[in-house]
Coordinates of C-alpha atoms and ligand atoms in Angstrom, one line a residue:
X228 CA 0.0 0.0 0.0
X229 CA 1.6 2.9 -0.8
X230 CA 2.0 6.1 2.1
X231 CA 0.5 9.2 2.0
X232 CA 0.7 11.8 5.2
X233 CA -3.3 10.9 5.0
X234 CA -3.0 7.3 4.7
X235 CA -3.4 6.2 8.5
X236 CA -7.1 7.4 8.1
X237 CA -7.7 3.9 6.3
X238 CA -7.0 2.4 9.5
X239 CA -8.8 1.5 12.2
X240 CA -8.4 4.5 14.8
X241 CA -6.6 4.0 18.0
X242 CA -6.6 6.5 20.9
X243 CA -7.7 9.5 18.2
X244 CA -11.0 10.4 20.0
X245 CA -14.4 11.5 17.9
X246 CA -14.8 15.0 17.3
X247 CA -18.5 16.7 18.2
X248 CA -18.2 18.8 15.1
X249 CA -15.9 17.6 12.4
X250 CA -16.1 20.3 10.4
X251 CA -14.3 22.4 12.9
X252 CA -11.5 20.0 13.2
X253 CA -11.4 20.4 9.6
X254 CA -10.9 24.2 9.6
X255 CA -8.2 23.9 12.6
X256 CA -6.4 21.0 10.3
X257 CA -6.1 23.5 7.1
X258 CA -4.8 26.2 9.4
X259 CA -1.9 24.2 11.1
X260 CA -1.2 22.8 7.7
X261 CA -0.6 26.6 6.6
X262 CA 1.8 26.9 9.5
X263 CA 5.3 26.5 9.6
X264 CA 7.1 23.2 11.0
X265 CA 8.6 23.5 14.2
X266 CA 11.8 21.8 13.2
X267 CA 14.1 20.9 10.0
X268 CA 14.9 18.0 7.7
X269 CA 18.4 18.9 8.4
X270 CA 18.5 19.1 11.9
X271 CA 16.2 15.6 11.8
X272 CA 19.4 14.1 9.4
X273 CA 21.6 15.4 12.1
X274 CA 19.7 14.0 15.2
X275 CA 19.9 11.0 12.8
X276 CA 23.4 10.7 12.8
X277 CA 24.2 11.0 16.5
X278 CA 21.5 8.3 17.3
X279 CA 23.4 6.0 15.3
X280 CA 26.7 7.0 17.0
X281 CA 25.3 6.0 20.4
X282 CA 23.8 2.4 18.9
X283 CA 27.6 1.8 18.5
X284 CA 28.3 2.8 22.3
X285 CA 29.8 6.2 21.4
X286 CA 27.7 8.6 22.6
X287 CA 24.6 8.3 25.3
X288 CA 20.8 9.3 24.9
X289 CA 19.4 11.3 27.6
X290 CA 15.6 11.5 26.3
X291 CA 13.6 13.6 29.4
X292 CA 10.5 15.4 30.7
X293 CA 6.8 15.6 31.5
X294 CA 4.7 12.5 31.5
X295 CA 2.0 15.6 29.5
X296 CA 2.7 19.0 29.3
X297 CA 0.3 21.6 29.8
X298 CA -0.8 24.7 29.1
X299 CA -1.1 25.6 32.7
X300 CA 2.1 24.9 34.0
X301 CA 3.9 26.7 30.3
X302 CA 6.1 29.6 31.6
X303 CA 9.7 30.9 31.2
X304 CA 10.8 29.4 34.5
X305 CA 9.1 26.1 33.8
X306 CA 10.8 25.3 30.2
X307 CA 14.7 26.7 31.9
X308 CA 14.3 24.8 35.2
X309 CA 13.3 21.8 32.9
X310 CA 16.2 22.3 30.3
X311 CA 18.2 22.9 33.3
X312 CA 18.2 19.8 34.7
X313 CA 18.7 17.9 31.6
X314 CA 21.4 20.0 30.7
X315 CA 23.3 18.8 33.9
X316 CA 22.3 15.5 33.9
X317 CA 23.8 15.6 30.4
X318 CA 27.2 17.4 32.3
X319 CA 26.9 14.2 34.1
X320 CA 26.5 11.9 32.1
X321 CA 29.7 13.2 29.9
X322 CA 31.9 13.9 32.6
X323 CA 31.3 11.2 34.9
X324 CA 29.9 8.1 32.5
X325 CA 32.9 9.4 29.9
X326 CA 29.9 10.1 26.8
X327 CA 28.8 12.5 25.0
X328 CA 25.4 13.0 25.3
X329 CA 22.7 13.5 22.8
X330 CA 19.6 15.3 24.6
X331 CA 16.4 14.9 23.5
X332 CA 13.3 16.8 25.6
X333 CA 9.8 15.2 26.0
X334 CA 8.9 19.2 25.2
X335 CA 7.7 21.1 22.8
X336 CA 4.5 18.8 21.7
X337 CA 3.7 16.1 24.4
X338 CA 0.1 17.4 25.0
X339 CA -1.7 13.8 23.6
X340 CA -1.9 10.5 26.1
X341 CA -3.3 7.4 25.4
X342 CA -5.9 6.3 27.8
X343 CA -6.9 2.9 28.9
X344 CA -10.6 4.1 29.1
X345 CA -12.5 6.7 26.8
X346 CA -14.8 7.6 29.6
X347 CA -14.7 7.4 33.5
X348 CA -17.2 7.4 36.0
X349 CA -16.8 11.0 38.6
X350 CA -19.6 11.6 40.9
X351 CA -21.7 9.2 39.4
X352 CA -22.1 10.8 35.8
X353 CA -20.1 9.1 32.8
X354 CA -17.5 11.8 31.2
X355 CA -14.6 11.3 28.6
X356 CA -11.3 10.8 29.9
X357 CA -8.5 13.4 30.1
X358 CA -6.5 13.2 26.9
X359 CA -3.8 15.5 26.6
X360 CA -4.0 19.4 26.4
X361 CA -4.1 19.1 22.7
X362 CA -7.2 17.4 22.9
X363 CA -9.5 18.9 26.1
X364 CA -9.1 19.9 29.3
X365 CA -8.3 18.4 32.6
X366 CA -11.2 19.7 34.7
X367 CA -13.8 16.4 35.2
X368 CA -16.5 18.1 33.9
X369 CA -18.6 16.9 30.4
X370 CA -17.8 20.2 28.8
X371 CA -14.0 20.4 30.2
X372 CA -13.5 16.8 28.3
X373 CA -15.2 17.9 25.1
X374 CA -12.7 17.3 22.1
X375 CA -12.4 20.8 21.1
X376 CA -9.8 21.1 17.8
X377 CA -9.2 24.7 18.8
X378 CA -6.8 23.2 21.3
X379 CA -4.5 21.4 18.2
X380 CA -3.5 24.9 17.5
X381 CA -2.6 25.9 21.1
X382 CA -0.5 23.2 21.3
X383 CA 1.0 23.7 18.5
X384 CA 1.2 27.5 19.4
X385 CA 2.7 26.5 22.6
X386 CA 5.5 24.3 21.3
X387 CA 6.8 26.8 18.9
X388 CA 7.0 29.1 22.0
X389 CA 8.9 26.3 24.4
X390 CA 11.1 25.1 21.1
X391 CA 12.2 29.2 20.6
X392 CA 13.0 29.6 24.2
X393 CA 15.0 26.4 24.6
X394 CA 16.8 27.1 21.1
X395 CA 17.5 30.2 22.7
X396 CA 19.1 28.8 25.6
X397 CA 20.9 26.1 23.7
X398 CA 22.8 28.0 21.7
X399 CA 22.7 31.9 23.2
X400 CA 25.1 31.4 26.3
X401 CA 22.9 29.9 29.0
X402 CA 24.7 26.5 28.1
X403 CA 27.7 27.2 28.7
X404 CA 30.2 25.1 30.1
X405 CA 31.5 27.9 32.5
X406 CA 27.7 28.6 33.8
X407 CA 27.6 24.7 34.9
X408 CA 28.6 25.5 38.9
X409 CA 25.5 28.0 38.3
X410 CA 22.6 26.1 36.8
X411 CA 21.8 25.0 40.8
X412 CA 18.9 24.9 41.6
X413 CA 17.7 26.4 44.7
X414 CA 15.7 24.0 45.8
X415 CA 18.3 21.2 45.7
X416 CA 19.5 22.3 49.7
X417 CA 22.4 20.7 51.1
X418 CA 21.7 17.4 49.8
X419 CA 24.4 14.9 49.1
X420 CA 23.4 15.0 45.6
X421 CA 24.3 19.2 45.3
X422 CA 27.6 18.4 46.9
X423 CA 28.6 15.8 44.4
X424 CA 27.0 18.3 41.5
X425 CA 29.3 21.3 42.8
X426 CA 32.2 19.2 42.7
X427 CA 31.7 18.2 39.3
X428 CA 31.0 22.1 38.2
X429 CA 34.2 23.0 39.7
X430 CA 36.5 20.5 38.4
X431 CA 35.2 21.2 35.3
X432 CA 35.7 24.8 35.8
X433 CA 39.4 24.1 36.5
X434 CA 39.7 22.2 33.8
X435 CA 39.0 24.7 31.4
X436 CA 40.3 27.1 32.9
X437 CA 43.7 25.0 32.4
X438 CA 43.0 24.6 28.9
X439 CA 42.3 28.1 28.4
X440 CA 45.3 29.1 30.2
X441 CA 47.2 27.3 27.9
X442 CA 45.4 28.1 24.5
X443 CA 45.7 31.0 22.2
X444 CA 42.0 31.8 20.7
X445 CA 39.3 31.5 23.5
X446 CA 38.1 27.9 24.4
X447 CA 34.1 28.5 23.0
X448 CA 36.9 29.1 19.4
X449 CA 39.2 26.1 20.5
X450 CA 35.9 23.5 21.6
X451 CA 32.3 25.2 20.2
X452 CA 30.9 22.9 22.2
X453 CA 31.7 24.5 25.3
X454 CA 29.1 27.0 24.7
X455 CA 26.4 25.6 22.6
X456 CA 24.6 22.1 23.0
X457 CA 22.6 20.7 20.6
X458 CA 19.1 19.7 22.1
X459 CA 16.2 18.0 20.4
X460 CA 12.2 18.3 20.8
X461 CA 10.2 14.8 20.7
X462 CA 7.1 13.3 22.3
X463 CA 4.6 10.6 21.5
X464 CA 3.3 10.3 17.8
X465 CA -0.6 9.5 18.9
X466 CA -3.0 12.6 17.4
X467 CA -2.4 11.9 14.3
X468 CA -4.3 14.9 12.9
X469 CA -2.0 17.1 14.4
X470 CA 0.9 14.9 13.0
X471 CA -0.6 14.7 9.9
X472 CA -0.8 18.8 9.2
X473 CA 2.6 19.4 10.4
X474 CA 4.3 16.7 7.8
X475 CA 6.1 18.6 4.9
X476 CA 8.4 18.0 2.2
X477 CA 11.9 18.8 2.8
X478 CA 12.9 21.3 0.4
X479 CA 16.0 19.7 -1.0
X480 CA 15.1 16.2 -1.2
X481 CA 11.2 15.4 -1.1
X482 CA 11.3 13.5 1.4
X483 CA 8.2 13.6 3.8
X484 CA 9.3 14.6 7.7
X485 CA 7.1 15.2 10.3
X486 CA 7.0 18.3 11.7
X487 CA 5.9 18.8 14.8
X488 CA 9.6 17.3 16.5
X489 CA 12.7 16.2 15.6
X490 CA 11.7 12.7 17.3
X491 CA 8.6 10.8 17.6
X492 CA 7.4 7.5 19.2
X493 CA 5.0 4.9 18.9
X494 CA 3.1 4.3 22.7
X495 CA 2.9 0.5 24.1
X496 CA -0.7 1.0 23.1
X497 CA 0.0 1.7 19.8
X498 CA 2.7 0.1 18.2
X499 CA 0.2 -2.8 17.1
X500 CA 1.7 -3.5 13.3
X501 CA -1.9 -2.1 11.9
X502 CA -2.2 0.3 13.7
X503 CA -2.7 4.4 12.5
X504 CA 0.5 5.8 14.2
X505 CA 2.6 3.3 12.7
X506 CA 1.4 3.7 9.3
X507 CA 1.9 7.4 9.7
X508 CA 5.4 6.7 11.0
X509 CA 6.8 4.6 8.4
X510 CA 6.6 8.0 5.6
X511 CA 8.6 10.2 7.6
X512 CA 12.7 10.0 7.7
X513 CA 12.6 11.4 11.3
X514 CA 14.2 8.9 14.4
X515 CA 11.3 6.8 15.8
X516 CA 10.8 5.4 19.4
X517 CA 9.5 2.2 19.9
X518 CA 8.4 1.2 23.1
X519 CA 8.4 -1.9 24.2
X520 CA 6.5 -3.6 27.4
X521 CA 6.8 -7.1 28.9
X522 CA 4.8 -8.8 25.9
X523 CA 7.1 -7.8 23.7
X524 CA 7.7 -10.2 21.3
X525 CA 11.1 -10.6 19.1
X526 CA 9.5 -11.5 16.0
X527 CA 6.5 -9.2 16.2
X528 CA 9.3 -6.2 16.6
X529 CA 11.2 -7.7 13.9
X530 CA 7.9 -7.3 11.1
X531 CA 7.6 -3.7 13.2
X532 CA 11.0 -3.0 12.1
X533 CA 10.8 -4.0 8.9
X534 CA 7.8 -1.6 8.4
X535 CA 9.3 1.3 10.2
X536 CA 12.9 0.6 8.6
X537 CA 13.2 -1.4 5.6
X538 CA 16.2 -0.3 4.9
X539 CA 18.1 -0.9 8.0
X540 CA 19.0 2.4 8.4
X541 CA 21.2 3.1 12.0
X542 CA 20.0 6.1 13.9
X543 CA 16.5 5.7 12.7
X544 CA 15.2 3.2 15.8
X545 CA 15.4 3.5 19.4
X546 CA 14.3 0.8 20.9
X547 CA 12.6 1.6 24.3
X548 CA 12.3 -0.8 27.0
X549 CA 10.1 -0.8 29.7
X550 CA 9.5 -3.8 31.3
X551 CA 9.3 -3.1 34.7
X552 CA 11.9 -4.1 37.3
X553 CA 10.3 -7.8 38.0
X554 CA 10.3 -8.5 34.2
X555 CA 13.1 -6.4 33.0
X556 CA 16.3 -8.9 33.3
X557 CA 14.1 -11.7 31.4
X558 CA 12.5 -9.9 29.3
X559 CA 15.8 -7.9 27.8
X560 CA 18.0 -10.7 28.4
X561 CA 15.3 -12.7 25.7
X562 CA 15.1 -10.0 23.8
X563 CA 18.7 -9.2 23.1
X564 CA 19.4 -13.2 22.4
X565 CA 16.5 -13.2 19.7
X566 CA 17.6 -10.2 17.9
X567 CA 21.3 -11.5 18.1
X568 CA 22.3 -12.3 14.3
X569 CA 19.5 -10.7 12.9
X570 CA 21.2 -7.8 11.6
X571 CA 18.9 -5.0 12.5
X572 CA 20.3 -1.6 13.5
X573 CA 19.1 -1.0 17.0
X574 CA 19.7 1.7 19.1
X575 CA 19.0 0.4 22.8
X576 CA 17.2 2.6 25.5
X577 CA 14.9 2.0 29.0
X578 CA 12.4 3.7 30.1
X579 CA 12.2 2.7 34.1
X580 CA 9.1 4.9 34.4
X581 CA 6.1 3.0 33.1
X582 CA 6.5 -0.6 34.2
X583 CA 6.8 0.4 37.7
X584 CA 3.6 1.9 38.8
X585 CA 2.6 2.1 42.5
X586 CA 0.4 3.6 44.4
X587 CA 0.6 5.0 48.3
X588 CA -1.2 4.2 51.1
X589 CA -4.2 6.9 49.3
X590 CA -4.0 5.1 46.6
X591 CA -2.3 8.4 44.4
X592 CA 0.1 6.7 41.7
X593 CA 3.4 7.2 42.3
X594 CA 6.9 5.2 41.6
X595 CA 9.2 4.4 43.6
X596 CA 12.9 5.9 42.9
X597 CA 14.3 2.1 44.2
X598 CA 12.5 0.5 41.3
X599 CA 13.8 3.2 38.6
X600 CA 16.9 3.3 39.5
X601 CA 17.0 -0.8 39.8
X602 CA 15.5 -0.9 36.3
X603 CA 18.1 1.1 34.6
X604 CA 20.9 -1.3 36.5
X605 CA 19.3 -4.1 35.1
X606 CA 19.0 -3.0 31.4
X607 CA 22.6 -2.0 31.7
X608 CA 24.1 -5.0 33.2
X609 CA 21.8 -7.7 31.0
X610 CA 23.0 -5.5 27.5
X611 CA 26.9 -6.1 29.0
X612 CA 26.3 -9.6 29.6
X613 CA 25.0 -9.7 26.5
X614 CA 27.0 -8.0 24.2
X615 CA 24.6 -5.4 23.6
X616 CA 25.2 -1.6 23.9
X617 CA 23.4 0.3 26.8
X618 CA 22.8 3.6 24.4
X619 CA 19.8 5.9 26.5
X620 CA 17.6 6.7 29.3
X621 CA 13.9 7.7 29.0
X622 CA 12.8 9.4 31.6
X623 CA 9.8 11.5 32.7
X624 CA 11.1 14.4 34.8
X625 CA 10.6 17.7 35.6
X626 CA 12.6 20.5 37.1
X627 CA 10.3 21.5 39.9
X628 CA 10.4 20.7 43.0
X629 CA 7.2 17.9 43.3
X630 CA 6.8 15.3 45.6
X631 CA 5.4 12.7 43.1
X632 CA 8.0 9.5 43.1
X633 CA 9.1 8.6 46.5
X634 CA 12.7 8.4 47.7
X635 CA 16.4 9.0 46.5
X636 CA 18.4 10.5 49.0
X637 CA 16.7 13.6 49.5
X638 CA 14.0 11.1 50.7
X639 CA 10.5 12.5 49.3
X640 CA 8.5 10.0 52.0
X641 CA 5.1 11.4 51.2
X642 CA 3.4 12.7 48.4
X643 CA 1.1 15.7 50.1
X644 CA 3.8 18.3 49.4
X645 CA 3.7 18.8 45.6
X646 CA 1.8 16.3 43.9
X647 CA 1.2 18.3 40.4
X648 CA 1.2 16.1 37.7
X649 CA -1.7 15.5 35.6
X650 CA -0.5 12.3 34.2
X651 CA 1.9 10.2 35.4
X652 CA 4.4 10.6 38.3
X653 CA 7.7 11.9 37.7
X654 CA 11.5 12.7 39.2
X655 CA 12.0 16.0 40.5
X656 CA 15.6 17.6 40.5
X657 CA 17.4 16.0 43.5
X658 CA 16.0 12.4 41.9
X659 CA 17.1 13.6 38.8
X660 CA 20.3 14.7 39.5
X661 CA 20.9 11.2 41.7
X662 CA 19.8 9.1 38.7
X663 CA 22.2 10.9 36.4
X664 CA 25.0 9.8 38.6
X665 CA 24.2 6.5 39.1
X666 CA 24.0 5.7 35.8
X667 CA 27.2 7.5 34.7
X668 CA 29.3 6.1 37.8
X669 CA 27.1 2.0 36.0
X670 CA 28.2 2.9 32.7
X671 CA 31.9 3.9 33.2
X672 CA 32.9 1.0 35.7
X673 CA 34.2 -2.4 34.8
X674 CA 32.0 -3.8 32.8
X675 CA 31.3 -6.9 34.8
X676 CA 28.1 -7.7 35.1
X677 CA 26.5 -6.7 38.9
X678 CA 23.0 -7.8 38.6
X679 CA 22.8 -9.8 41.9
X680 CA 24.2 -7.0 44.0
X681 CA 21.6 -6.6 46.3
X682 CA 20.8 -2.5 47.4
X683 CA 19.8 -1.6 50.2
X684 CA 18.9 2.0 49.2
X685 CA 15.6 3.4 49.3
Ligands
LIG792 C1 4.5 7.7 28.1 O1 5.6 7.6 27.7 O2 4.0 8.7 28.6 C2 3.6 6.5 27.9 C3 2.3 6.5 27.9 O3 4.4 5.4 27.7 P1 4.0 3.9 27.3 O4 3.5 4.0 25.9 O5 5.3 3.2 27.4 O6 3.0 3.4 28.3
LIG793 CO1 3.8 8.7 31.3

């Protein structure tokens, strides 16, 4: 069957709600298709290209942010604190785990969930679910859940605000290397975790200092990476109207890219082989995310893969695992040993966020920053065992200071304090910060497997 950025609308629709009035989703449609894209076929090439660097173990994806965004919480100090974090995570992860990092934000578009119900039951009346910003609103109320199209363009009106800003910041001085001792957070305290941060800043520091002491032109000259970093939008491919209007032709070659972000996945939900999203998916040259639960099955990823990338093409999947910490070491380990010999160009991430679901004593969902962190030793020590590169993270963080995923070492023990997320739970900055070093300090030691070490930390 041949693809056209229209063609998913032959197939049975997954998770894209009904519209009260079509005809206005129409009109919204033709006016986001008159907009311009929020990113470039180059800079999707280029994303391309480090991806595949990182499937061969030579640079490590850092993929981060809100289970949803929203319109609510979309402010200045929101999108920095946010870019902030990943930004030193990213410090490190290159300075500790030894890699360079490629950063990719869950920003600048992830207003669409997938919901396990369409409607829910609130003080006895039936309403729709909450489905993403892009789609209707969070109050539980039958006209706050109405599908109202008007909200595609706010979304997309918001991401090209969040995408100038963090452009902005990426390349206009706010990353630079110097700034790193400064990028604390205030909220971070005395913890343990800021201690070990400010060491790092200042070594660095010294470092270049050295180097600039003993250079001619200026380091930013010398290393332009010292003051720019290359960051990248992404979030889940599921409203596929939205998708749809933002696909274009690149100019040079004709070839179709979406839009809307540099990188895109296909849900748990949705990455059934017939599904819309993945027939949307396999027109567009951009990177695609696959995630990839406890069912997963080798030989139904292998016909995925040969839909989403029939020509084999490294950079262009990311694999992303999320098994949950009681099925992760079987599940990967099987995984890895079925793909083995197959050829396919891989690129090899977890996501410790969405297998391991809990909920506290009120029954509010939260995760435990035990189980996440255990989840990410796992899929590291199973891919050394098995020969397989460890290449990325996926996480859903934030850089405010919520109380929504208990522990780390700044010990968040209940969840009354900030609880603000509409979706799903996720790490503030201290548990951010700890992950990050965890993983570097997993990544750059021996690489003997440690999976039996047993932790006693929280
Ligand atoms: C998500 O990433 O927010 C999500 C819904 O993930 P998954 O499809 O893995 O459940
Ligand atoms: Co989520």
């Amino acid at each position: 069957m041949s693809w056209s950025r229209g063609s998913w609308r032959s197939k049975q629709l997954l998770h894209i709600p009904e519209y009260p009035y079509p005809a206005a989703l129409r009109s919204a449609e033709d006016r986001l298709k008159n907009c311009p894209p929020l990113i470039f076929a180059g800079e999707v090439r280029h994303l391309k290209s480090s991806l595949a660097r990182a499937a061969d173990g030579h640079a490590f994806l850092l993929q981060g942010g809100d289970c949803a965004e929203n319109f609510e919480e979309f402010n200045t100090k929101y999108i920095r604190d946010t870019f902030r974090v990943l930004l030193q995570m990213s410090l490190i992860l290159t300075f500790v785990g030894e890699k360079p990092v490629v950063k990719v934000g869950r920003v600048a578009g992830q207003y669409a969930k997938p919901r396990s119900a369409a409607t829910e039951i609130v003080d006895g009346q039936e309403i729709l679910t909450y489905r993403g910003d892009m789609i209707n609103r969070p109050e539980a109320t039958p006209e706050g859940r109405r599908p109202d199209p008007e909200r595609m363009l706010q979304a997309y009106f918001h991401s090209a605000a969040t995408l100038n800003l963090l452009r902005a910041f990426a390349t206009g001085g706010y990353a630079d290397l110097f700034r790193a001792g400064r990028w604390l957070l205030d909220f971070v305290g005395k913890s343990a975790v800021r201690k070990k941060y400010e060491n790092l800043a200042r070594g660095i520091n010294k470092t270049l200092g050295v180097m600039r002491a003993y250079s001619q032109p200026d380091i930013p000259e010398m290393i332009p990476a010292a003051n720019q970093v290359e960051f990248y939008s992404s979030h889940e491919a599921l409203f596929l109207p939205y998708e749809e209007a933002l696909a274009r032709e690149d100019s040079l070659t004709g070839d179709p890219v979406a839009g809307s972000a540099h990188f895109l996945w296909i849900g748990e939900r949705t990455r059934r082989l017939d599904s819309p999203q993945v027939e949307f998916l396999r027109g567009v040259i951009n990177p695609i995310g696959i995630k990839c639960g406890p069912g997963a099955d080798a030989s139904e990823m292998e016909k995925l893969l040969d839909i989403l990338n029939p020509d084999n093409e490294k950079g262009k999947i990311t694999i992303i695992l999320r098994a949950g910490v009681d099925k992760a070491e079987q599940t990967y380990r099987q995984l890895f040993r079925e793909f083995k010999g197959s050829g396919r160009e891989v690129l090899w991430s977890v996501d410790p966020m969405h297998g391991n679901p809990k909920s506290d004593r009120s029954g509010t969902k939260t995760r435990m920053f035990a189980d996440i962190l255990r989840e990410v030793e796992i899929f590291i020590d199973v891919c050394r065992g098995e020969g397989v590169v460890p290449g990325g993270v996926h996480l859903e963080m934030t850089g405010k200071n919520v109380t929504e995923c208990l522990g780390g070492s700044d010990r968040v023990e209940d969840l009354s304090g900030s609880y603000d997320t509409l979706c799903d739970p996720r790490l503030n900055a201290s548990q951010s910060l700890e992950l990050a070093f965890e993983i570097a300090e997993r990544l750059s030691a021996e690489q003997k497997p440690l999976l039996h070490r047993t932790s006693g930390r929280f």
